[in-house]
Every structure is written in structure tokens, then in C-alpha cells.
Coordinates of N, CA and C and ligand atoms in Angstrom, one line a residue:
M1 N -41.9 -40.3 -71.8 CA -40.8 -39.4 -71.9 C -40.7 -38.8 -73.3
M2 N -40.4 -37.5 -73.4 CA -40.2 -36.9 -74.7 C -38.9 -37.4 -75.4
G3 N -38.9 -37.3 -76.7 CA -37.7 -37.7 -77.4 C -36.4 -36.9 -76.9
R4 N -36.6 -35.6 -76.7 CA -35.5 -34.8 -76.2 C -34.9 -35.4 -74.9
T5 N -35.8 -35.7 -74.0 CA -35.3 -36.2 -72.7 C -34.6 -37.6 -72.9
H6 N -35.2 -38.4 -73.7 CA -34.6 -39.7 -74.0 C -33.1 -39.5 -74.5
A7 N -33.0 -38.6 -75.5 CA -31.6 -38.4 -76.0 C -30.7 -37.8 -75.0
L8 N -31.1 -36.9 -74.2 CA -30.3 -36.3 -73.1 C -29.9 -37.3 -72.1
T9 N -30.8 -38.1 -71.6 CA -30.5 -39.1 -70.6 C -29.5 -40.1 -71.2
G10 N -29.7 -40.5 -72.5 CA -28.8 -41.4 -73.2 C -27.4 -40.8 -73.2
W11 N -27.3 -39.5 -73.5 CA -26.0 -38.9 -73.6 C -25.3 -38.9 -72.2
C12 N -26.0 -38.6 -71.2 CA -25.5 -38.6 -69.8 C -25.0 -40.0 -69.5
A13 N -25.9 -41.0 -69.8 CA -25.5 -42.4 -69.4 C -24.2 -42.8 -70.2
G14 N -24.1 -42.4 -71.5 CA -23.0 -42.8 -72.3 C -21.7 -42.2 -71.7
L15 N -21.8 -40.9 -71.3 CA -20.6 -40.2 -70.7 C -20.2 -40.9 -69.4
A16 N -21.2 -41.4 -68.6 CA -20.9 -42.1 -67.4 C -20.2 -43.4 -67.6
V17 N -20.7 -44.1 -68.6 CA -20.2 -45.5 -68.9 C -18.9 -45.5 -69.7
A18 N -18.7 -44.5 -70.5 CA -17.5 -44.5 -71.4 C -16.1 -44.8 -70.7
P19 N -15.8 -44.1 -69.6 CA -14.5 -44.4 -68.9 C -14.4 -45.9 -68.4
L20 N -15.6 -46.5 -68.1 CA -15.6 -47.9 -67.6 C -15.1 -48.9 -68.7
V21 N -15.4 -48.5 -69.9 CA -15.0 -49.5 -71.0 C -13.7 -49.1 -71.6
G22 N -13.1 -48.0 -71.1 CA -11.8 -47.6 -71.6 C -11.8 -46.6 -72.7
A23 N -13.0 -46.0 -73.0 CA -13.1 -44.9 -74.0 C -12.7 -43.7 -73.2
S24 N -11.4 -43.5 -73.0 CA -10.9 -42.5 -72.0 C -10.6 -41.2 -72.6
S25 N -10.2 -41.1 -73.9 CA -9.9 -39.8 -74.5 C -11.2 -39.0 -74.6
I26 N -11.1 -37.7 -74.6 CA -12.4 -36.9 -74.7 C -13.1 -37.2 -76.1
H27 N -12.3 -37.4 -77.1 CA -12.9 -37.7 -78.4 C -13.7 -39.0 -78.4
Q28 N -13.1 -40.1 -77.8 CA -13.7 -41.4 -77.7 C -15.0 -41.3 -76.8
A29 N -14.9 -40.6 -75.7 CA -16.0 -40.5 -74.8 C -17.2 -39.8 -75.5
I30 N -16.9 -38.8 -76.3 CA -18.0 -38.1 -77.0 C -18.6 -38.9 -78.1
A31 N -17.8 -39.7 -78.8 CA -18.3 -40.6 -79.9 C -19.1 -41.7 -79.3
F32 N -18.7 -42.2 -78.1 CA -19.4 -43.3 -77.4 C -20.8 -42.7 -77.0
A33 N -20.7 -41.5 -76.3 CA -22.0 -41.0 -75.8 C -22.9 -40.5 -76.9
A34 N -22.4 -40.1 -78.1 CA -23.3 -39.7 -79.2 C -24.0 -41.0 -79.6
A35 N -23.4 -42.1 -79.7 CA -24.1 -43.4 -80.0 C -25.1 -43.7 -79.0
T36 N -24.8 -43.6 -77.7 CA -25.8 -43.9 -76.7 C -27.0 -42.9 -76.7
A37 N -26.7 -41.6 -77.0 CA -27.8 -40.7 -77.1 C -28.8 -41.0 -78.2
G38 N -28.2 -41.4 -79.3 CA -29.0 -41.8 -80.5 C -29.8 -43.0 -80.2
F39 N -29.1 -44.1 -79.7 CA -29.8 -45.3 -79.5 C -30.8 -45.3 -78.3
A40 N -30.7 -44.3 -77.5 CA -31.8 -44.1 -76.5 C -33.1 -43.7 -77.1
L41 N -33.1 -43.5 -78.5 CA -34.4 -43.2 -79.2 C -34.8 -44.4 -80.0
L42 N -33.9 -45.3 -80.2 CA -34.2 -46.4 -81.2 C -35.4 -47.3 -80.8
P43 N -35.6 -47.7 -79.5 CA -36.7 -48.6 -79.2 C -38.0 -48.1 -79.8
D44 N -38.2 -46.8 -79.9 CA -39.5 -46.3 -80.4 C -39.7 -46.5 -81.9
L45 N -38.7 -47.2 -82.6 CA -38.8 -47.6 -84.0 C -40.0 -48.5 -84.1
D46 N -40.6 -49.0 -83.0 CA -41.7 -49.9 -83.1 C -43.0 -49.1 -83.2
H47 N -42.9 -47.8 -83.4 CA -44.1 -46.9 -83.5 C -44.0 -46.2 -84.9
P48 N -45.0 -46.3 -85.8 CA -44.8 -45.7 -87.1 C -44.6 -44.2 -87.1
G49 N -45.1 -43.5 -86.1 CA -45.0 -42.1 -86.0 C -43.7 -41.5 -85.3
A50 N -42.9 -42.4 -84.8 CA -41.7 -42.0 -84.0 C -40.6 -41.4 -84.9
G51 N -39.8 -40.5 -84.4 CA -38.7 -39.9 -85.2 C -37.8 -41.0 -85.8
A52 N -37.5 -42.0 -85.0 CA -36.6 -43.1 -85.5 C -37.2 -43.8 -86.7
S53 N -38.5 -43.9 -86.8 CA -39.2 -44.6 -87.9 C -39.2 -43.7 -89.2
R54 N -39.2 -42.4 -89.0 CA -39.3 -41.5 -90.1 C -37.9 -41.0 -90.6
L55 N -36.9 -41.3 -89.8 CA -35.6 -40.7 -90.0 C -35.0 -40.8 -91.4
L56 N -35.0 -42.0 -91.9 CA -34.4 -42.1 -93.3 C -35.4 -42.6 -94.3
G57 N -36.6 -42.0 -94.2 CA -37.7 -42.3 -95.1 C -38.1 -43.8 -95.2
P58 N -38.2 -44.3 -96.5 CA -38.6 -45.6 -96.7 C -37.7 -46.7 -96.0
F59 N -36.4 -46.4 -95.8 CA -35.5 -47.3 -95.2 C -35.9 -47.6 -93.7
T60 N -36.0 -46.5 -92.9 CA -36.3 -46.8 -91.5 C -37.8 -47.1 -91.4
G61 N -38.6 -46.7 -92.4 CA -40.0 -47.0 -92.4 C -40.2 -48.5 -92.5
A62 N -39.4 -49.1 -93.4 CA -39.4 -50.6 -93.6 C -38.9 -51.3 -92.4
L63 N -37.8 -50.8 -91.8 CA -37.3 -51.4 -90.5 C -38.4 -51.4 -89.4
S64 N -39.1 -50.3 -89.3 CA -40.1 -50.1 -88.3 C -41.2 -51.1 -88.6
W65 N -41.6 -51.3 -89.8 CA -42.7 -52.3 -90.2 C -42.2 -53.7 -89.8
L66 N -41.0 -54.0 -90.1 CA -40.5 -55.3 -89.8 C -40.4 -55.6 -88.3
L67 N -40.0 -54.5 -87.6 CA -39.9 -54.7 -86.1 C -41.3 -54.9 -85.5
R68 N -42.3 -54.1 -86.0 CA -43.6 -54.3 -85.5 C -44.2 -55.7 -85.7
R69 N -43.9 -56.2 -86.9 CA -44.4 -57.6 -87.3 C -43.7 -58.6 -86.4
L70 N -42.4 -58.5 -86.2 CA -41.7 -59.4 -85.3 C -42.2 -59.4 -83.9
S71 N -42.4 -58.1 -83.4 CA -42.8 -57.9 -82.0 C -44.2 -58.5 -81.8
A72 N -45.1 -58.3 -82.8 CA -46.5 -58.8 -82.7 C -46.4 -60.3 -82.7
A73 N -45.6 -60.9 -83.5 CA -45.5 -62.4 -83.6 C -44.9 -62.9 -82.3
L74 N -43.9 -62.3 -81.8 CA -43.3 -62.8 -80.5 C -44.3 -62.7 -79.4
Y75 N -45.1 -61.6 -79.4 CA -46.1 -61.4 -78.3 C -47.2 -62.5 -78.4
A76 N -47.7 -62.7 -79.6 CA -48.7 -63.7 -79.8 C -48.2 -65.1 -79.3
L77 N -47.0 -65.4 -79.6 CA -46.4 -66.7 -79.2 C -46.1 -66.9 -77.8
T78 N -45.8 -65.8 -77.1 CA -45.3 -65.9 -75.7 C -46.2 -65.3 -74.6
K79 N -47.3 -64.7 -75.0 CA -48.0 -63.9 -73.9 C -48.6 -64.9 -72.9
G80 N -48.5 -64.4 -71.6 CA -49.0 -65.2 -70.5 C -50.5 -65.1 -70.3
P81 N -51.1 -65.9 -69.4 CA -52.5 -65.8 -69.2 C -53.1 -64.5 -68.8
R82 N -52.3 -63.7 -68.1 CA -52.8 -62.4 -67.6 C -52.3 -61.2 -68.4
D83 N -51.6 -61.4 -69.5 CA -51.1 -60.3 -70.3 C -52.4 -59.7 -71.0
E84 N -52.3 -58.3 -71.2 CA -53.4 -57.7 -71.8 C -53.7 -58.1 -73.2
R85 N -54.9 -57.9 -73.7 CA -55.2 -58.1 -75.1 C -54.6 -56.9 -75.8
S86 N -53.5 -57.2 -76.6 CA -52.8 -56.1 -77.2 C -52.2 -56.6 -78.5
K87 N -51.9 -55.8 -79.4 CA -51.3 -56.2 -80.6 C -49.8 -56.6 -80.4
G88 N -49.3 -56.1 -79.3 CA -47.9 -56.4 -79.0 C -46.8 -55.7 -79.9
T89 N -47.2 -54.6 -80.4 CA -46.3 -53.9 -81.3 C -45.5 -52.8 -80.5
H90 N -46.2 -51.6 -80.3 CA -45.5 -50.5 -79.6 C -45.2 -50.9 -78.1
R91 N -44.0 -50.6 -77.6 CA -43.6 -50.8 -76.2 C -43.6 -52.3 -75.9
H92 N -43.2 -53.2 -76.8 CA -43.1 -54.6 -76.5 C -41.6 -55.0 -76.8
M93 N -41.4 -55.8 -77.9 CA -40.1 -56.4 -78.1 C -38.9 -55.5 -78.0
S94 N -39.0 -54.3 -78.6 CA -37.8 -53.4 -78.6 C -37.7 -52.7 -77.2
H95 N -38.6 -52.9 -76.3 CA -38.5 -52.3 -75.0 C -38.1 -53.3 -73.9
T96 N -37.2 -54.2 -74.3 CA -36.8 -55.2 -73.3 C -35.3 -55.3 -73.2
I97 N -34.8 -55.8 -72.1 CA -33.3 -55.9 -71.9 C -32.8 -56.9 -72.9
L98 N -33.6 -57.9 -73.3 CA -33.2 -58.9 -74.2 C -32.9 -58.2 -75.6
F99 N -33.7 -57.3 -76.0 CA -33.5 -56.6 -77.3 C -32.3 -55.7 -77.2
A100 N -32.1 -55.0 -76.0 CA -30.9 -54.1 -75.9 C -29.6 -55.0 -76.0
G101 N -29.7 -56.1 -75.3 CA -28.5 -57.0 -75.3 C -28.2 -57.6 -76.7
G102 N -29.3 -57.9 -77.4 CA -29.2 -58.5 -78.7 C -28.6 -57.5 -79.7
L103 N -29.2 -56.3 -79.7 CA -28.7 -55.3 -80.6 C -27.3 -54.8 -80.3
G104 N -26.9 -54.8 -79.0 CA -25.6 -54.5 -78.5 C -24.6 -55.6 -79.0
A105 N -25.0 -56.9 -78.9 CA -24.1 -57.9 -79.4 C -23.9 -57.9 -80.9
L106 N -25.0 -57.6 -81.6 CA -24.9 -57.4 -83.1 C -23.9 -56.3 -83.4
T107 N -24.0 -55.2 -82.7 CA -23.2 -54.0 -83.0 C -21.7 -54.4 -82.7
M108 N -21.5 -55.1 -81.6 CA -20.2 -55.5 -81.2 C -19.6 -56.4 -82.3
W109 N -20.3 -57.3 -82.8 CA -19.8 -58.2 -83.8 C -19.6 -57.4 -85.1
G110 N -20.6 -56.6 -85.4 CA -20.5 -55.8 -86.7 C -19.3 -54.8 -86.7
T111 N -19.0 -54.2 -85.6 CA -17.9 -53.2 -85.6 C -16.6 -53.9 -85.5
R112 N -16.6 -55.1 -84.9 CA -15.3 -55.9 -84.9 C -15.0 -56.3 -86.3
A113 N -16.0 -56.7 -87.1 CA -15.8 -57.2 -88.4 C -15.5 -56.0 -89.4
G114 N -16.2 -54.9 -89.1 CA -16.1 -53.7 -90.1 C -15.0 -52.7 -89.7
G115 N -14.4 -52.8 -88.5 CA -13.4 -51.8 -88.2 C -13.9 -50.4 -88.0
W116 N -13.0 -49.4 -88.1 CA -13.4 -48.1 -87.8 C -14.5 -47.5 -88.7
Y117 N -14.6 -48.0 -89.9 CA -15.7 -47.5 -90.8 C -17.0 -47.9 -90.2
A118 N -17.1 -49.1 -89.6 CA -18.4 -49.5 -89.0 C -18.7 -48.7 -87.8
V119 N -17.6 -48.4 -87.0 CA -17.8 -47.6 -85.8 C -18.3 -46.2 -86.2
A120 N -17.7 -45.6 -87.2 CA -18.1 -44.3 -87.7 C -19.5 -44.3 -88.1
G121 N -19.9 -45.4 -88.8 CA -21.3 -45.5 -89.3 C -22.3 -45.5 -88.2
V122 N -22.0 -46.3 -87.1 CA -22.9 -46.4 -86.0 C -23.0 -45.1 -85.3
V123 N -21.9 -44.4 -85.1 CA -21.9 -43.1 -84.4 C -22.7 -42.1 -85.2
L124 N -22.5 -42.1 -86.5 CA -23.2 -41.2 -87.4 C -24.7 -41.4 -87.3
F125 N -25.1 -42.7 -87.3 CA -26.6 -43.0 -87.2 C -27.1 -42.5 -85.8
G126 N -26.3 -42.7 -84.8 CA -26.6 -42.1 -83.5 C -26.8 -40.6 -83.5
V127 N -25.9 -39.9 -84.1 CA -25.9 -38.5 -84.2 C -27.2 -38.0 -85.0
L128 N -27.5 -38.7 -86.1 CA -28.7 -38.4 -86.8 C -30.0 -38.6 -86.0
L129 N -30.0 -39.7 -85.3 CA -31.2 -39.9 -84.4 C -31.3 -38.9 -83.3
A130 N -30.2 -38.5 -82.7 CA -30.3 -37.5 -81.6 C -30.6 -36.1 -82.2
A131 N -30.1 -35.8 -83.4 CA -30.4 -34.5 -84.0 C -31.8 -34.4 -84.3
D132 N -32.4 -35.5 -84.7 CA -33.8 -35.5 -85.1 C -34.7 -35.1 -83.9
A133 N -34.2 -35.5 -82.6 CA -35.0 -35.1 -81.4 C -34.6 -33.7 -80.9
L134 N -33.3 -33.4 -81.0 CA -32.8 -32.2 -80.3 C -32.6 -31.0 -81.2
G135 N -32.6 -31.2 -82.5 CA -32.5 -30.1 -83.4 C -31.3 -30.2 -84.3
D136 N -31.3 -29.4 -85.5 CA -30.3 -29.5 -86.5 C -29.0 -28.9 -86.0
W137 N -29.0 -28.0 -84.9 CA -27.8 -27.5 -84.4 C -26.8 -28.5 -84.0
L138 N -27.3 -29.7 -83.7 CA -26.4 -30.8 -83.2 C -25.6 -31.3 -84.4
L139 N -26.1 -31.2 -85.6 CA -25.4 -31.7 -86.8 C -24.2 -30.7 -87.0
L140 N -24.4 -29.4 -86.8 CA -23.3 -28.5 -87.0 C -22.2 -28.7 -85.9
L141 N -22.7 -29.0 -84.7 CA -21.8 -29.2 -83.6 C -21.0 -30.5 -83.8
A142 N -21.7 -31.5 -84.3 CA -21.0 -32.8 -84.6 C -20.0 -32.6 -85.7
G143 N -20.3 -31.8 -86.7 CA -19.4 -31.6 -87.8 C -18.2 -30.9 -87.3
A144 N -18.4 -29.9 -86.5 CA -17.2 -29.1 -85.9 C -16.4 -30.0 -85.1
A145 N -17.0 -30.9 -84.3 CA -16.3 -31.8 -83.4 C -15.4 -32.8 -84.2
T146 N -16.0 -33.2 -85.3 CA -15.3 -34.2 -86.2 C -14.1 -33.5 -86.8
A147 N -14.2 -32.3 -87.2 CA -13.1 -31.6 -87.8 C -12.0 -31.4 -86.8
W148 N -12.4 -31.0 -85.6 CA -11.4 -30.8 -84.5 C -10.7 -32.0 -84.2
W149 N -11.5 -33.2 -84.2 CA -10.9 -34.5 -83.9 C -9.9 -34.8 -84.9
A150 N -10.3 -34.7 -86.2 CA -9.4 -35.0 -87.3 C -8.1 -34.2 -87.3
L151 N -8.2 -33.0 -86.8 CA -7.0 -32.1 -86.8 C -6.1 -32.4 -85.6
T152 N -6.7 -32.8 -84.5 CA -5.9 -32.9 -83.2 C -5.5 -34.4 -82.9
A153 N -6.0 -35.4 -83.5 CA -5.7 -36.7 -83.1 C -5.9 -37.6 -84.3
S154 N -5.5 -38.9 -84.2 CA -5.7 -39.9 -85.2 C -7.1 -40.4 -85.1
A155 N -8.1 -39.8 -85.8 CA -9.5 -40.1 -85.6 C -9.7 -41.6 -85.9
A156 N -9.1 -42.1 -87.0 CA -9.4 -43.5 -87.4 C -8.8 -44.4 -86.3
G157 N -7.6 -44.1 -85.8 CA -7.0 -45.0 -84.8 C -7.9 -45.0 -83.5
E158 N -8.4 -43.8 -83.1 CA -9.2 -43.8 -81.9 C -10.5 -44.5 -82.1
L159 N -11.1 -44.3 -83.3 CA -12.4 -45.0 -83.6 C -12.1 -46.5 -83.6
Q160 N -11.0 -47.0 -84.1 CA -10.7 -48.4 -84.2 C -10.7 -49.0 -82.8
Q161 N -10.2 -48.2 -81.8 CA -10.2 -48.7 -80.4 C -11.6 -48.9 -79.9
L162 N -12.6 -48.3 -80.5 CA -14.0 -48.5 -80.0 C -14.7 -49.7 -80.6
T163 N -14.0 -50.4 -81.5 CA -14.7 -51.5 -82.1 C -15.0 -52.5 -81.0
G164 N -16.1 -53.1 -81.1 CA -16.6 -54.0 -80.0 C -17.3 -53.2 -78.9
W165 N -16.5 -52.3 -78.3 CA -17.1 -51.6 -77.1 C -18.3 -50.7 -77.5
L166 N -18.4 -50.4 -78.8 CA -19.6 -49.6 -79.2 C -20.9 -50.4 -79.0
G167 N -20.8 -51.7 -79.0 CA -22.0 -52.5 -78.7 C -22.5 -52.2 -77.3
V168 N -21.6 -51.9 -76.3 CA -22.1 -51.5 -75.0 C -22.8 -50.2 -75.1
A169 N -22.3 -49.2 -75.9 CA -23.0 -47.9 -76.0 C -24.4 -48.1 -76.5
V170 N -24.6 -49.0 -77.5 CA -25.9 -49.2 -78.1 C -26.8 -49.8 -77.1
A171 N -26.3 -50.9 -76.3 CA -27.2 -51.5 -75.3 C -27.5 -50.6 -74.2
V172 N -26.6 -49.8 -73.8 CA -26.9 -48.8 -72.7 C -27.9 -47.8 -73.1
G173 N -27.8 -47.4 -74.4 CA -28.8 -46.4 -75.0 C -30.2 -47.0 -74.9
C174 N -30.4 -48.3 -75.4 CA -31.7 -48.9 -75.4 C -32.2 -49.1 -73.9
V175 N -31.3 -49.5 -73.0 CA -31.8 -49.7 -71.6 C -32.2 -48.4 -71.0
T176 N -31.4 -47.3 -71.3 CA -31.8 -46.0 -70.8 C -33.2 -45.6 -71.2
H177 N -33.5 -45.9 -72.5 CA -34.8 -45.6 -73.0 C -35.9 -46.3 -72.2
C178 N -35.7 -47.6 -72.0 CA -36.6 -48.4 -71.2 C -36.8 -47.9 -69.8
L179 N -35.8 -47.5 -69.2 CA -35.9 -46.9 -67.8 C -36.7 -45.7 -67.8
G180 N -36.5 -44.8 -68.9 CA -37.2 -43.6 -69.0 C -38.7 -43.9 -69.2
D181 N -39.0 -44.8 -70.1 CA -40.4 -45.2 -70.3 C -41.1 -45.8 -69.1
A182 N -40.3 -46.5 -68.3 CA -40.8 -47.2 -67.1 C -41.3 -46.1 -66.1
L183 N -40.7 -44.9 -66.1 CA -41.1 -43.9 -65.2 C -42.4 -43.2 -65.6
T184 N -42.8 -43.4 -66.8 CA -44.0 -42.7 -67.2 C -45.2 -43.6 -67.0
E185 N -46.4 -43.2 -67.3 CA -47.6 -43.9 -66.8 C -47.8 -45.3 -67.3
S186 N -47.3 -45.6 -68.5 CA -47.6 -46.9 -69.0 C -46.6 -48.0 -68.6
G187 N -45.4 -47.7 -68.1 CA -44.5 -48.7 -67.7 C -43.8 -49.3 -68.9
C188 N -43.0 -50.3 -68.7 CA -42.2 -50.9 -69.7 C -41.9 -52.4 -69.4
P189 N -42.2 -53.3 -70.3 CA -42.0 -54.8 -70.0 C -40.6 -55.2 -70.1
F190 N -39.6 -54.5 -69.5 CA -38.2 -54.8 -69.9 C -37.6 -56.1 -69.3
L191 N -38.3 -56.8 -68.4 CA -37.8 -58.1 -67.9 C -38.3 -59.3 -68.7
F192 N -39.1 -59.0 -69.8 CA -39.5 -60.2 -70.7 C -38.4 -61.1 -71.0
P193 N -38.4 -62.4 -70.9 CA -39.6 -63.2 -70.7 C -39.8 -63.7 -69.3
V194 N -39.3 -63.0 -68.3 CA -39.4 -63.5 -66.9 C -40.9 -63.4 -66.5
P195 N -41.5 -64.5 -66.1 CA -43.0 -64.4 -65.8 C -43.2 -63.7 -64.4
I196 N -44.0 -62.7 -64.4 CA -44.4 -62.0 -63.1 C -45.9 -61.9 -63.1
A197 N -46.5 -62.4 -62.0 CA -47.9 -62.3 -61.8 C -48.7 -62.8 -63.0
G198 N -48.3 -63.9 -63.6 CA -49.0 -64.5 -64.7 C -48.8 -63.7 -66.0
E199 N -47.9 -62.7 -66.0 CA -47.7 -62.0 -67.3 C -46.2 -62.3 -67.7
T200 N -46.0 -62.6 -69.0 CA -44.7 -62.7 -69.5 C -44.2 -61.3 -69.9
W201 N -45.1 -60.4 -70.1 CA -44.8 -59.0 -70.6 C -45.2 -58.1 -69.5
Y202 N -44.8 -58.3 -68.3 CA -45.2 -57.5 -67.1 C -44.6 -56.1 -67.2
E203 N -45.5 -55.0 -67.2 CA -45.0 -53.7 -67.3 C -44.4 -53.2 -66.0
L204 N -43.1 -53.1 -65.9 CA -42.5 -52.6 -64.6 C -42.7 -51.1 -64.5
R205 N -43.1 -50.6 -63.4 CA -43.1 -49.1 -63.2 C -43.1 -48.9 -61.7
P206 N -42.7 -47.7 -61.3 CA -42.6 -47.4 -59.9 C -44.0 -47.1 -59.3
P207 N -44.1 -47.0 -58.0 CA -45.5 -46.6 -57.4 C -46.0 -45.3 -58.0
A208 N -47.4 -45.2 -58.0 CA -48.0 -44.2 -58.7 C -47.5 -42.8 -58.5
F209 N -47.1 -42.5 -57.2 CA -46.7 -41.1 -56.9 C -45.3 -40.7 -57.5
L210 N -44.6 -41.8 -57.9 CA -43.3 -41.5 -58.6 C -43.4 -41.4 -60.1
R211 N -44.5 -41.8 -60.7 CA -44.6 -41.7 -62.1 C -44.9 -40.3 -62.6
F212 N -44.5 -40.0 -63.8 CA -44.8 -38.7 -64.3 C -45.4 -38.8 -65.7
R213 N -46.1 -37.7 -66.1 CA -46.7 -37.7 -67.4 C -45.7 -37.3 -68.5
T214 N -45.7 -38.0 -69.7 CA -44.9 -37.6 -70.8 C -45.1 -36.1 -71.2
G215 N -44.1 -35.3 -71.2 CA -44.2 -33.9 -71.6 C -44.9 -33.0 -70.6
G216 N -45.2 -33.6 -69.4 CA -45.8 -32.8 -68.3 C -44.9 -31.8 -67.7
R217 N -45.4 -31.1 -66.6 CA -44.5 -30.1 -66.0 C -43.3 -30.7 -65.3
F218 N -43.4 -31.8 -64.7 CA -42.3 -32.4 -64.0 C -41.2 -32.7 -64.9
E219 N -41.6 -33.3 -66.1 CA -40.5 -33.6 -67.1 C -39.9 -32.3 -67.6
R220 N -40.7 -31.3 -67.9 CA -40.1 -30.1 -68.6 C -39.4 -29.2 -67.6
L221 N -39.8 -29.2 -66.3 CA -39.2 -28.2 -65.4 C -38.2 -28.8 -64.4
V222 N -38.2 -30.2 -64.2 CA -37.3 -30.8 -63.3 C -36.3 -31.8 -64.0
I223 N -36.9 -32.8 -64.7 CA -36.0 -33.8 -65.4 C -35.2 -33.2 -66.5
A224 N -35.8 -32.4 -67.4 CA -35.0 -31.9 -68.5 C -33.9 -31.0 -68.1
P225 N -34.1 -30.0 -67.2 CA -33.0 -29.1 -66.7 C -31.9 -30.0 -66.1
L226 N -32.3 -31.0 -65.2 CA -31.2 -31.8 -64.6 C -30.4 -32.5 -65.6
C227 N -31.1 -33.0 -66.7 CA -30.3 -33.8 -67.7 C -29.4 -32.8 -68.4
L228 N -29.9 -31.6 -68.7 CA -29.0 -30.6 -69.4 C -27.8 -30.3 -68.6
V229 N -27.9 -30.1 -67.3 CA -26.7 -29.8 -66.5 C -25.8 -31.0 -66.5
G230 N -26.4 -32.3 -66.3 CA -25.6 -33.5 -66.4 C -24.8 -33.6 -67.7
A231 N -25.5 -33.2 -68.8 CA -25.0 -33.4 -70.2 C -23.7 -32.5 -70.3
L232 N -23.7 -31.4 -69.6 CA -22.5 -30.5 -69.8 C -21.4 -31.0 -68.7
V233 N -21.8 -31.2 -67.5 CA -20.9 -31.5 -66.4 C -20.1 -32.8 -66.6
L234 N -20.8 -33.8 -67.2 CA -20.2 -35.1 -67.4 C -19.2 -35.2 -68.5
V235 N -19.1 -34.2 -69.4 CA -18.1 -34.2 -70.4 C -16.7 -34.2 -69.8
P236 N -15.8 -35.2 -70.2 CA -14.6 -35.4 -69.5 C -13.8 -34.0 -69.5
G237 N -13.3 -33.7 -68.3 CA -12.5 -32.5 -68.1 C -13.3 -31.3 -67.6
V238 N -14.6 -31.3 -67.7 CA -15.4 -30.2 -67.3 C -15.3 -30.0 -65.8
I239 N -15.5 -31.1 -65.1 CA -15.5 -30.9 -63.6 C -14.1 -30.4 -63.1
A240 N -13.1 -31.1 -63.6 CA -11.7 -30.7 -63.2 C -11.5 -29.2 -63.6
G241 N -12.0 -28.8 -64.8 CA -11.8 -27.4 -65.2 C -12.5 -26.5 -64.3
L242 N -13.8 -26.8 -63.9 CA -14.6 -26.0 -63.0 C -13.9 -25.8 -61.6
I243 N -13.3 -27.0 -61.1 CA -12.6 -26.9 -59.8 C -11.4 -26.0 -59.9
A244 N -10.6 -26.2 -61.0 CA -9.4 -25.3 -61.2 C -9.8 -23.9 -61.2
F245 N -10.9 -23.6 -62.0 CA -11.4 -22.2 -62.1 C -11.8 -21.6 -60.8
Y246 N -12.5 -22.4 -60.0 CA -13.0 -22.0 -58.7 C -11.8 -21.7 -57.7
D247 N -10.8 -22.7 -57.8 CA -9.6 -22.5 -56.9 C -8.9 -21.2 -57.2
Q248 N -8.8 -20.9 -58.5 CA -8.1 -19.7 -59.0 C -8.8 -18.5 -58.5
L249 N -10.1 -18.5 -58.7 CA -11.0 -17.4 -58.4 C -10.9 -17.1 -56.9
F250 N -10.9 -18.1 -56.0 CA -11.0 -17.9 -54.6 C -9.8 -18.3 -53.9
A251 N -8.6 -18.2 -54.6 CA -7.3 -18.5 -53.9 C -7.1 -17.5 -52.9
P252 N -6.5 -17.9 -51.7 CA -6.2 -16.9 -50.7 C -5.2 -15.8 -51.2
A253 N -5.6 -14.6 -51.1 CA -4.8 -13.5 -51.6 C -3.4 -13.4 -50.9
A254 N -2.3 -13.3 -51.7 CA -1.0 -13.1 -51.1 C -0.9 -11.8 -50.4
A255 N -0.3 -11.8 -49.2 CA -0.3 -10.6 -48.4 C 0.6 -9.5 -48.9
Ligands
ZN301 ZN1 -40.5 -46.0 -75.8

């Protein structure tokens, strides 16, 4: 899956989950989904050429190196008799439910300890990751949204309410990435360490006719437009607004 599609699917998943955790104001839902969109790109930090690895120069470069070393070590230690001969770096440790849960728990703990500053930091990192995939216009939009938020509500107070819950946003982002990767040709070992058919790192993927090629026609002409529609329609208030507009437009005319 292309970076853009990962970010858009993450954004949609974030908007869908936000009301379930009580991120009910439009500001909170958008901050929550911005984190999910960004962290839907994070698992590829295990590839030196990925946007996430190049994002903050030597800092994310070093994180990427560390993640690859850890992933390779874990793979060497745990691989089953039928797992492929592989270095165990790209699409291994960071592409598992366990990693998503771990990073989510860490974010939950970190934002509880750090308060709204920590929440703002995680959301900002998410916006930077997503803008790297979708384009710099997103930074302008995020800046405008922040200004609007600061003018219309108590931004710090609303961010404070997201402490803890932001861990869910991060975990959902990482899981969305894995699901996206699983639909492409190479699959994704996201149930590690559950042993399946002699492999601890079994690549889960749908039957061949349902898989698609990264950046191929199906992704560009079907998946991406669907995600784009979802990205707009799922924003809180948009559906209700569209219904009200439709009702007004087609209201029975008074005689
Ligand atoms: Zn990936």
C-alpha cells in the first residue's frame, strides 16, 4: 500500500473510533484521527528508505536503525522451523498486533504522565508523519485548525481529556497499517508469536484474487477514492449537515 493510502485509511479509522473512546467534540475527533493517520505510517520505520525513517533526519534515522536491530534480534530468537530465511527487519516486529499494543500502552502511560503537552506532542508528530505522505498543504490546514480550536474552545482542556485515550489512536493507526499491508502481495505477520503452520511469523493475507499490487490500478482508482470520500464524510457533523442540506433542497413545496 502507498504511504498516502496508509495515511488516509488511518484517518478514516481514527474518525470511526474517536466517538467510541469519548473523543466526542469535533476538535478532539480531529486531533485523535490526526494521530491515527500519522501512526498508520509508523510501522514502516523498519525500512531505512521509508518516509517515517527520513522524517526528522538523524533522529528518526537512529530510531529506524534501532528498530531494525531489535526486529532482527527478535526474529533470530523466535523464528519457527518453517519461517523463511530472512533478516527479519522490514515487515516484521513493527508489523504485529503486539507492537501496536505495546506502542499504544507506552503512549497511554506517557500522555497520562505528561498531560496535554504530551498529547499535543504526539498529535504533532502524527501530523508531520501524515504531511510527509500527503503533502505540505496538510501542515497549513493543521495550523489553521489549531488556530480555530484555540479561538473557539479551551484547547488545553480538550487535549487534557485525550490523555490515555491517545494510546488507542496510536495502536489503531499501527493496526490499520498492518491490515493495509496484509492486502498487498507480501502479507503481514501480525499475529506473531502465534504459531501457524510451523511459522511464528506467518504472513497473513487474503486469497490471491483479493490481493492487490502496491501503487497498482486497483489501489489508485478504487481504494484511494473510497478512502478520500470516507475521509470527508466521517468528519463529525458532515453526514448530519448533508442530510439537513438535502432535506432543505428537496422539501415539499408549500402550496
Ligand atoms: Zn508496512
